[in-house]
PDB file of C-alpha atoms in Angstrom:
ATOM      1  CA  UNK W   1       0.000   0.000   0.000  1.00 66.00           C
ATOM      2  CA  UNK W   2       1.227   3.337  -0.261  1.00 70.00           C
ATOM      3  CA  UNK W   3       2.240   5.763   2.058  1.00 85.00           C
ATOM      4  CA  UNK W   4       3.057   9.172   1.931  1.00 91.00           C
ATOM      5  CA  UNK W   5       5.505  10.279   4.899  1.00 92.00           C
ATOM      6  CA  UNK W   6       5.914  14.060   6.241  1.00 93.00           C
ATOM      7  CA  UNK W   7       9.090  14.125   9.068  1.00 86.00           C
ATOM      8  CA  UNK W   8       8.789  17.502   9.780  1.00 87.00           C
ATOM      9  CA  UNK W   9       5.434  17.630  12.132  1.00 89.00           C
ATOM     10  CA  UNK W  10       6.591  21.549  13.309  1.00 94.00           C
ATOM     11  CA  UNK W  11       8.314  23.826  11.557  1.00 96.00           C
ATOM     12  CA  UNK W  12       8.867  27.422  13.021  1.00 97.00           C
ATOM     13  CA  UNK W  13      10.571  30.292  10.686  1.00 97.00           C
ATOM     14  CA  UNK W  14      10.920  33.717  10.765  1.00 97.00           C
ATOM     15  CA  UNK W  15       9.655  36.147   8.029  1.00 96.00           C
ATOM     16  CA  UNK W  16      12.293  35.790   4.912  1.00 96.00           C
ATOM     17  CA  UNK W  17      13.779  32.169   6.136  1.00 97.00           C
ATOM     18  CA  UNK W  18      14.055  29.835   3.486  1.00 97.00           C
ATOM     19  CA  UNK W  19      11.742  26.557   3.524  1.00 97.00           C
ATOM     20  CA  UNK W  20      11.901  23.245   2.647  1.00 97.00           C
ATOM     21  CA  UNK W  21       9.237  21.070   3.763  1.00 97.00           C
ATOM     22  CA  UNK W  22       9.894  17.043   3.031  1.00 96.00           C
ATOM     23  CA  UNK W  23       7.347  14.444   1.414  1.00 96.00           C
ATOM     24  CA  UNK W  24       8.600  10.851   0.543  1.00 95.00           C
ATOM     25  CA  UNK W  25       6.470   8.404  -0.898  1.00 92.00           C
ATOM     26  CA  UNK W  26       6.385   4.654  -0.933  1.00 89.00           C
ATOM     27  CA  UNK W  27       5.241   3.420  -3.664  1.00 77.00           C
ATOM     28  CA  UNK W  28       7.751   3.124  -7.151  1.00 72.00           C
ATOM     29  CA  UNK W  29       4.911   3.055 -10.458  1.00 77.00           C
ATOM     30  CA  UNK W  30       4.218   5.900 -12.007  1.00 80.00           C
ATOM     31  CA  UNK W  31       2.734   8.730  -9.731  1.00 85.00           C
ATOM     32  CA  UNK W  32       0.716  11.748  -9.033  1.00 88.00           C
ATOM     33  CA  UNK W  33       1.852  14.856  -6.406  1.00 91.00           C
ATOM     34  CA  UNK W  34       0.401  17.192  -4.746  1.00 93.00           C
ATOM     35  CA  UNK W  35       0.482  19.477  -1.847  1.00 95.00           C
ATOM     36  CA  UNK W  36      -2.169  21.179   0.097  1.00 94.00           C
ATOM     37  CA  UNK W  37      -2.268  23.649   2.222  1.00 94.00           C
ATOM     38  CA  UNK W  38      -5.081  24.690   5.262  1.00 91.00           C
ATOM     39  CA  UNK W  39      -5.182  28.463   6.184  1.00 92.00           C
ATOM     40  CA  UNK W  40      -6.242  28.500  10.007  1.00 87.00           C
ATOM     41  CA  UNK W  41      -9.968  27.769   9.753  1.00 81.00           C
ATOM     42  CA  UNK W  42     -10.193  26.837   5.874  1.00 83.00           C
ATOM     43  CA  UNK W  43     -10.351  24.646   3.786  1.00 84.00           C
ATOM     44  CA  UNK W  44      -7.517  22.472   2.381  1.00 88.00           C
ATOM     45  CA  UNK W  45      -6.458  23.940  -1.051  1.00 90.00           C
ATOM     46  CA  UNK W  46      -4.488  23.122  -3.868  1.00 89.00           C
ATOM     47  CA  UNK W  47      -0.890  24.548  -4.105  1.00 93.00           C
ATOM     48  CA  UNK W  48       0.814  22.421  -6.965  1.00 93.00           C
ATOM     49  CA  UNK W  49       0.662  19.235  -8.727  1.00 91.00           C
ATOM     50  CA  UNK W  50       3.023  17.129 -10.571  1.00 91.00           C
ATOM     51  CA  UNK W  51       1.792  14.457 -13.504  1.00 88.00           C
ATOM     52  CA  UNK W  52       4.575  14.125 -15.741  1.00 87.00           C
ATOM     53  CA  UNK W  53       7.203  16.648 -17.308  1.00 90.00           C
ATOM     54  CA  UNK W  54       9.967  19.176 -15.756  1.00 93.00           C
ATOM     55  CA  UNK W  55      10.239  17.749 -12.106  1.00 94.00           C
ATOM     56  CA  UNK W  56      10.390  21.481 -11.052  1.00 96.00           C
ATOM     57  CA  UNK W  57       6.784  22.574 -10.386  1.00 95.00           C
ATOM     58  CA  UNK W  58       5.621  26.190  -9.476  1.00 95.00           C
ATOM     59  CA  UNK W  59       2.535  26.543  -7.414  1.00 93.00           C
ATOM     60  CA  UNK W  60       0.605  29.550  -6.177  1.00 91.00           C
ATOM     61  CA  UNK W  61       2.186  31.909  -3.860  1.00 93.00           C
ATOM     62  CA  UNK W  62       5.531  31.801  -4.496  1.00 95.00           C
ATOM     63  CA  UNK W  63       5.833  27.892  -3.778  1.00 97.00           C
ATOM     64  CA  UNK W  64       7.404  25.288  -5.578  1.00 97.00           C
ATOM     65  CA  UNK W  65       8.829  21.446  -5.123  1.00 97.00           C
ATOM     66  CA  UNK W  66      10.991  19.342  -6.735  1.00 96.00           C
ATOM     67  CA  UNK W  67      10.079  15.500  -7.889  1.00 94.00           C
ATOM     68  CA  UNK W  68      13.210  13.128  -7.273  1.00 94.00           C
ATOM     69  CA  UNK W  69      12.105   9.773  -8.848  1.00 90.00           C
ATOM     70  CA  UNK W  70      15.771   7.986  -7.728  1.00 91.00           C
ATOM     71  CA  UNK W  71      14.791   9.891  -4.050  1.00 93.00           C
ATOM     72  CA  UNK W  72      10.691   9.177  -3.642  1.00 93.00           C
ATOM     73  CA  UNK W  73      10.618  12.716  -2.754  1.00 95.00           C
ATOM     74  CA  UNK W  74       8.368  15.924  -3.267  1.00 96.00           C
ATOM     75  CA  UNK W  75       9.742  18.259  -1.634  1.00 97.00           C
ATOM     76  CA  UNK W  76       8.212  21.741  -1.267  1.00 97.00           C
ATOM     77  CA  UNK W  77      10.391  24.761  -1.225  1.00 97.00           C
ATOM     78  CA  UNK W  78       9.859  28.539  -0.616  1.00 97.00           C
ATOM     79  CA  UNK W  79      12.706  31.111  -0.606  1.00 97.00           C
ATOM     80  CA  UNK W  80      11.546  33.662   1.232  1.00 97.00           C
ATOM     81  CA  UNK W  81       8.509  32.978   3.845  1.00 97.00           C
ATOM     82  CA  UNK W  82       5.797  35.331   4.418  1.00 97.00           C
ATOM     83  CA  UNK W  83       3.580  35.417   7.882  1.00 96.00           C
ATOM     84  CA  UNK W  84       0.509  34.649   5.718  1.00 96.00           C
ATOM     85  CA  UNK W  85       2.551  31.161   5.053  1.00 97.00           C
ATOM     86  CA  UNK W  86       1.592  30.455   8.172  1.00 97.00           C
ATOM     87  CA  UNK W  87      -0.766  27.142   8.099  1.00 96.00           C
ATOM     88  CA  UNK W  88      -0.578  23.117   7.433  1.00 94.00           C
ATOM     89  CA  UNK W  89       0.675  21.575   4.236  1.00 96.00           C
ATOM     90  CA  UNK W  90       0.100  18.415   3.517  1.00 95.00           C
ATOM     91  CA  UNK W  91       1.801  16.228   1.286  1.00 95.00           C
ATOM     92  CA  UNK W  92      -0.608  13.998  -1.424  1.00 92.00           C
ATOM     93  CA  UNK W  93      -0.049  10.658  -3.701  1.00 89.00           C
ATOM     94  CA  UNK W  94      -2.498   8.717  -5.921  1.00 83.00           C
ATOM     95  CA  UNK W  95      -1.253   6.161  -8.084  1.00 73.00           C
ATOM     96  CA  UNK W  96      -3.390   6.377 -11.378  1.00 63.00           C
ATOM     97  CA  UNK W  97      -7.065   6.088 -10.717  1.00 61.00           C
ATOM     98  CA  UNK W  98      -6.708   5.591  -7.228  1.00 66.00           C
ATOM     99  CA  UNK W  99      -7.473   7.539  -4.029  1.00 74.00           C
ATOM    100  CA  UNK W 100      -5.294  10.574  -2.776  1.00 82.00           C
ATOM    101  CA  UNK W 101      -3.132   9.588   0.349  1.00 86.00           C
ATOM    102  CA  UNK W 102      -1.681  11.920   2.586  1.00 89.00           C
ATOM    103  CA  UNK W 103       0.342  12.483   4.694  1.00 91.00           C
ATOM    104  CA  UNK W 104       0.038  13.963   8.155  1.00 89.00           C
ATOM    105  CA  UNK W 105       0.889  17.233   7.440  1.00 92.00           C
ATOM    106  CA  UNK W 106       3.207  19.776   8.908  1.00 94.00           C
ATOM    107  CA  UNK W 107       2.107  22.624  10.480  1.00 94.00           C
ATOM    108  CA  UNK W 108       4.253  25.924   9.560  1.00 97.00           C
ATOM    109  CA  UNK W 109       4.612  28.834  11.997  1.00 97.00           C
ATOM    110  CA  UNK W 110       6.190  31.762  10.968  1.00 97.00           C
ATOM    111  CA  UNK W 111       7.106  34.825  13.066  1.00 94.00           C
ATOM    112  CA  UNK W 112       7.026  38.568  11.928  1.00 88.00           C
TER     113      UNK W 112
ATOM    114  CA  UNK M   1     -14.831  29.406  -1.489  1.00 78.00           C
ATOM    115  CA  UNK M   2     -14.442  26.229  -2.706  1.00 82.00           C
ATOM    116  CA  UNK M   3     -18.253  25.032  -3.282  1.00 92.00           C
ATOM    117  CA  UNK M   4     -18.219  22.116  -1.330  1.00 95.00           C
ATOM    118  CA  UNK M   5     -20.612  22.543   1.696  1.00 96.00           C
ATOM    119  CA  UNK M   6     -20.124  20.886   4.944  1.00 97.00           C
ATOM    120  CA  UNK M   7     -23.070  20.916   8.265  1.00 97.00           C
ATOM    121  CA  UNK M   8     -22.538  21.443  10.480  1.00 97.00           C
ATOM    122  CA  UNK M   9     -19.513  23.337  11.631  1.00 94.00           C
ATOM    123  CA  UNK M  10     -18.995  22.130  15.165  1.00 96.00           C
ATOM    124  CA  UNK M  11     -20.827  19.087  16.671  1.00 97.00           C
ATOM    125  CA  UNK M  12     -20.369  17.995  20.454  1.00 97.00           C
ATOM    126  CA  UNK M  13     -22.237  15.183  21.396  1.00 97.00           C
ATOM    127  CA  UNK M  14     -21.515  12.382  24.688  1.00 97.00           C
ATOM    128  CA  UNK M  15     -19.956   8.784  24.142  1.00 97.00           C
ATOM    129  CA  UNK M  16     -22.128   6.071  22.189  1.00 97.00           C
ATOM    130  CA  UNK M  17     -24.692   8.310  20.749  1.00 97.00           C
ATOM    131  CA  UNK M  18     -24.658   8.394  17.091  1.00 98.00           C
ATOM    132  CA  UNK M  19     -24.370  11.658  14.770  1.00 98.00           C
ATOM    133  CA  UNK M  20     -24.715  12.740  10.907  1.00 98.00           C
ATOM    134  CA  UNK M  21     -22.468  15.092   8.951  1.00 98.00           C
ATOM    135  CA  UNK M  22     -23.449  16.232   5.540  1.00 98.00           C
ATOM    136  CA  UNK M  23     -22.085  17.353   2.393  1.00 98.00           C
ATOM    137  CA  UNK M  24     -23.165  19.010  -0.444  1.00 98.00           C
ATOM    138  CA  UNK M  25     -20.787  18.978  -3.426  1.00 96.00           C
ATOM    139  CA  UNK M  26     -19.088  21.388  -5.606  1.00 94.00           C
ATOM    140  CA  UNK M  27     -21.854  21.612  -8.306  1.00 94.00           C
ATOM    141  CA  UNK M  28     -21.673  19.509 -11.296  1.00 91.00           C
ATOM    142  CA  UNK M  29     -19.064  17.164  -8.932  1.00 93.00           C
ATOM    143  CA  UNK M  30     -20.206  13.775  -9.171  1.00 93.00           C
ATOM    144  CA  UNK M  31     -17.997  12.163  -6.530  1.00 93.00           C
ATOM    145  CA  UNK M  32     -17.965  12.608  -2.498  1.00 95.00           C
ATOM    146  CA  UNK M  33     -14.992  11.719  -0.533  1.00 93.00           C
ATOM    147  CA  UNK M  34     -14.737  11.550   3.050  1.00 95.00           C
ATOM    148  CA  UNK M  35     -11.576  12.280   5.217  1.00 93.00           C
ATOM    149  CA  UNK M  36     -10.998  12.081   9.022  1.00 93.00           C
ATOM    150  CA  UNK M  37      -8.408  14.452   9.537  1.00 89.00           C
ATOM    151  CA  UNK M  38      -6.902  13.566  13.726  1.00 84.00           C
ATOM    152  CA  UNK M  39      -3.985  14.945  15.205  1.00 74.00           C
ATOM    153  CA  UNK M  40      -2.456  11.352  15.475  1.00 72.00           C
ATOM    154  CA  UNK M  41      -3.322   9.959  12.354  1.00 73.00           C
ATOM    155  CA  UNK M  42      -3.631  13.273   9.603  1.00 77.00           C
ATOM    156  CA  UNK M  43      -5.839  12.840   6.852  1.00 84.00           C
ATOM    157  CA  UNK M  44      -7.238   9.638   6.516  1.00 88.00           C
ATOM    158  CA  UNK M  45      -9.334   8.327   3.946  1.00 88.00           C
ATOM    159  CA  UNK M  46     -12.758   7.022   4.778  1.00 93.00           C
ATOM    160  CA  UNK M  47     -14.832   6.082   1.702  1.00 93.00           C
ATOM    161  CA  UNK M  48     -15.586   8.198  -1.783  1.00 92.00           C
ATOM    162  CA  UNK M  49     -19.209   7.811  -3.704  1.00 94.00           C
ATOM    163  CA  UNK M  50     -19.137   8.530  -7.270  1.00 93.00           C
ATOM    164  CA  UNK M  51     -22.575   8.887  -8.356  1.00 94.00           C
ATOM    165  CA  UNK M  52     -24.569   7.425  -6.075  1.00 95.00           C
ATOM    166  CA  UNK M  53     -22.535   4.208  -5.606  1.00 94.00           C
ATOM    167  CA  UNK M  54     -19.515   3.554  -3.210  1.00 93.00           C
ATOM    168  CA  UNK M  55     -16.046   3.925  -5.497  1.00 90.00           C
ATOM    169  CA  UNK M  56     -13.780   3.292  -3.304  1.00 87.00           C
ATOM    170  CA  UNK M  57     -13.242   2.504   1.075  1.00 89.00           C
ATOM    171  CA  UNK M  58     -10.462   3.154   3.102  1.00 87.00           C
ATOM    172  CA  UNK M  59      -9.923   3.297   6.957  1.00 82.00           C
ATOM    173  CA  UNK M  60     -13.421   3.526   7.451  1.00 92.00           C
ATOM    174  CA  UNK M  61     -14.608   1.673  10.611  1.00 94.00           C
ATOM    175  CA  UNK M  62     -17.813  -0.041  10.714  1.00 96.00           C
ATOM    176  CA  UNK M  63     -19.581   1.959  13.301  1.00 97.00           C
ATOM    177  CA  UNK M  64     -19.518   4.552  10.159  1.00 97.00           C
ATOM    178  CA  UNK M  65     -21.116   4.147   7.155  1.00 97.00           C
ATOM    179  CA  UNK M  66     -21.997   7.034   4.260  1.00 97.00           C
ATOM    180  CA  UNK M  67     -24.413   7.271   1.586  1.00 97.00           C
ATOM    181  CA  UNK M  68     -24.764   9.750  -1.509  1.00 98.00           C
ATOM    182  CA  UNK M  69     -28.558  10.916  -2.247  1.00 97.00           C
ATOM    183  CA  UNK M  70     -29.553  11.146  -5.548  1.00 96.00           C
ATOM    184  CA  UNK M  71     -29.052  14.313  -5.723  1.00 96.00           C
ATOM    185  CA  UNK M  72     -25.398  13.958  -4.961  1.00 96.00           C
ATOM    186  CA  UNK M  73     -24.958  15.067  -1.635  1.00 97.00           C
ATOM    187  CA  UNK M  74     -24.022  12.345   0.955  1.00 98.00           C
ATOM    188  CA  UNK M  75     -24.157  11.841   4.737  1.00 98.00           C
ATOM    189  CA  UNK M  76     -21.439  10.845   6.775  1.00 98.00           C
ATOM    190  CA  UNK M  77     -23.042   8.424  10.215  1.00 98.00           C
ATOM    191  CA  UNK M  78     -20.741   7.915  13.039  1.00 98.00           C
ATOM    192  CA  UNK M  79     -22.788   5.741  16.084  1.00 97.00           C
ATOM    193  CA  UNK M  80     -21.307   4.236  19.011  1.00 97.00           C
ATOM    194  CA  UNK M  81     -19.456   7.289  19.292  1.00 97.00           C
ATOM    195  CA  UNK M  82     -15.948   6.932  21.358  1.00 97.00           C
ATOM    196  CA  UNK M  83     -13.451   9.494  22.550  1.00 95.00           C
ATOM    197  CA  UNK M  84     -10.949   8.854  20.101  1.00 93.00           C
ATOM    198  CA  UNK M  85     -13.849   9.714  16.599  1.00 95.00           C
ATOM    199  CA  UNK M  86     -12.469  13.029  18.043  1.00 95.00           C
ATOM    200  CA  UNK M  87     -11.220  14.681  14.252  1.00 95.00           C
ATOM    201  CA  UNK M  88     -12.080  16.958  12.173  1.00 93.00           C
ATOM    202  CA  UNK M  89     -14.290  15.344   9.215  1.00 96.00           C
ATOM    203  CA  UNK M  90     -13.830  16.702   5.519  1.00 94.00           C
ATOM    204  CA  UNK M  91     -15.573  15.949   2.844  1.00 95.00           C
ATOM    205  CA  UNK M  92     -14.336  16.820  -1.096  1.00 94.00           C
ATOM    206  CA  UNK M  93     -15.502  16.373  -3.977  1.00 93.00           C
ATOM    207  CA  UNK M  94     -14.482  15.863  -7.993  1.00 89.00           C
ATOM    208  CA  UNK M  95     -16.001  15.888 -11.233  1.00 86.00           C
ATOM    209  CA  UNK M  96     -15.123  12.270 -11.837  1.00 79.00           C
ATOM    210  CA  UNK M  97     -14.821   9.013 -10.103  1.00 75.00           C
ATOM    211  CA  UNK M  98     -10.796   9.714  -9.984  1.00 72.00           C
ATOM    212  CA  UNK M  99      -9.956  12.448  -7.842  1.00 69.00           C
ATOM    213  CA  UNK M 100      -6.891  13.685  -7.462  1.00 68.00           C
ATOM    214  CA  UNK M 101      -6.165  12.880 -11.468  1.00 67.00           C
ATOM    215  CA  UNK M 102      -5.166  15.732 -13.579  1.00 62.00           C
ATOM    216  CA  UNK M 103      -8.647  16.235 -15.334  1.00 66.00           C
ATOM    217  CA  UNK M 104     -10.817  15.845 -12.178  1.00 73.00           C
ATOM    218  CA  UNK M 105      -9.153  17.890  -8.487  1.00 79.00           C
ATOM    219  CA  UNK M 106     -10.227  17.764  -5.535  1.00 85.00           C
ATOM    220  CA  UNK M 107     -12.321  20.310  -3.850  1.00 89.00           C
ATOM    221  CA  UNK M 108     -12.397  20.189   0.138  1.00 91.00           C
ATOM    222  CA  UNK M 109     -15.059  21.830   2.205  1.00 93.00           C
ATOM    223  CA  UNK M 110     -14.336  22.888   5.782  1.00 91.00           C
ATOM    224  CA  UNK M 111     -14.633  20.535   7.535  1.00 93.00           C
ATOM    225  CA  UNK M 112     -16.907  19.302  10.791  1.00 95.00           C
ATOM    226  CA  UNK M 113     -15.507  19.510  14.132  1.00 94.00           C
ATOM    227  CA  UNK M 114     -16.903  16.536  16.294  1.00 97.00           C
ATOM    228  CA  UNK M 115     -16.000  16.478  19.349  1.00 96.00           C
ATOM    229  CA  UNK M 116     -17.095  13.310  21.625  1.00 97.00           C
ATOM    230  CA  UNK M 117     -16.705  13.987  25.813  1.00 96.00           C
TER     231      UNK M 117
END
């Protein structure tokens, strides 16, 4: 079965650190990516998606991540974090036609 | 706003009683996925109804059970209600049966806060 795995649970920054949140993934076939993100009291929301192409994949808001087939990783990245970063990202995997799994997220505080 | 409509917000009900969540879908979304999102576990999977049927079941434990109406929007039933159904309950929803796949994303609503004392 698959499984999607976040190691960073916490992550505190302050405005303008870099970030790097992980995601690695179990499964080897051919797979989809995504990552979420929940705003304090919203919704979960898209933020990128990777099917197939240029492993380097800009999202909304400045965000992007990085698909390392050899490394099962999806890594999001942001170079310079804002305080309205501050929420929970989760990290997504569906194999084909199946169900989105996710993993269990990593909440992001940052400072002004 | 996302379209997907979840009732209510915030539940708090006492052990072993039984409760219903509901969701209304993103319009024109044919499919209804439910996720129990706990601080232990994340976002689990529960079950997804693509028009009308059950598509797909994950983690779903059978004190719960879900239904889609025919016209599309499904309940979620949680009985026997223990400490630990403590979560937040989501509910998204697609145009197809495959969501998550490039042609069909996932919509989430907001979720329903249960809370079991």
């Amino acid at each position: 079965a698959q499984s999607v795995s976040q190691h960073n649970h916490h992550v505190i920054l302050s405005e303008a650190a870099s970030l790097e949140l992980g995601c690695n993934y179990s499964y080897g076939g051919t797979v989809n990516l995504f990552w979420y993100v929940q705003y304090p009291g919203q919704h979960l929301q898209l933020l990128l998606k990777y099917f197939s192409g240029d492993p380097l994949v800009k999202g909304i808001k400045g965000f992007e991540a990085e698909f390392i087939k050899s490394k099962f990783s999806f890594n999001l990245r942001k170079p310079s974090v804002q305080w309205s970063d501050t929420a929970e990202y989760f990290c997504a995997v569906n194999e084909g036609f199946q169900k989105l799994v996710f993993g269990t997220g990593t909440r992001l505080l940052v400072s002004p | 706003d996302s379209g997907v409509t979840q009732t209510p917000k915030h539940l708090i009900t006492a052990t072993g009683q039984r409760v219903t969540l509901r969701c209304s879908p993103r319009s024109g979304d044919l499919s209804v996925y439910w996720y129990q999102q706990s601080l232990d576990q994340g976002l689990q999977f529960l079950i997804q109804y693509y028009n009308g049927e059950e598509r797909a079941k994950g983690n779903i434990l059978e004190r719960f059970s879900a239904q889609q109406f025919p016209d599309l929007h499904s309940e979620l039933n949680l009985s026997s209600l223990e400490l630990g159904d403590s979560a937040l309950y989501f509910c998204a929803s697609s145009v197809g049966g495959n969501g998550g796949s490039y042609n069909s994303p996932l919509h989430f609503g907001n979720g329903t806060r249960l809370t079991v004392t």
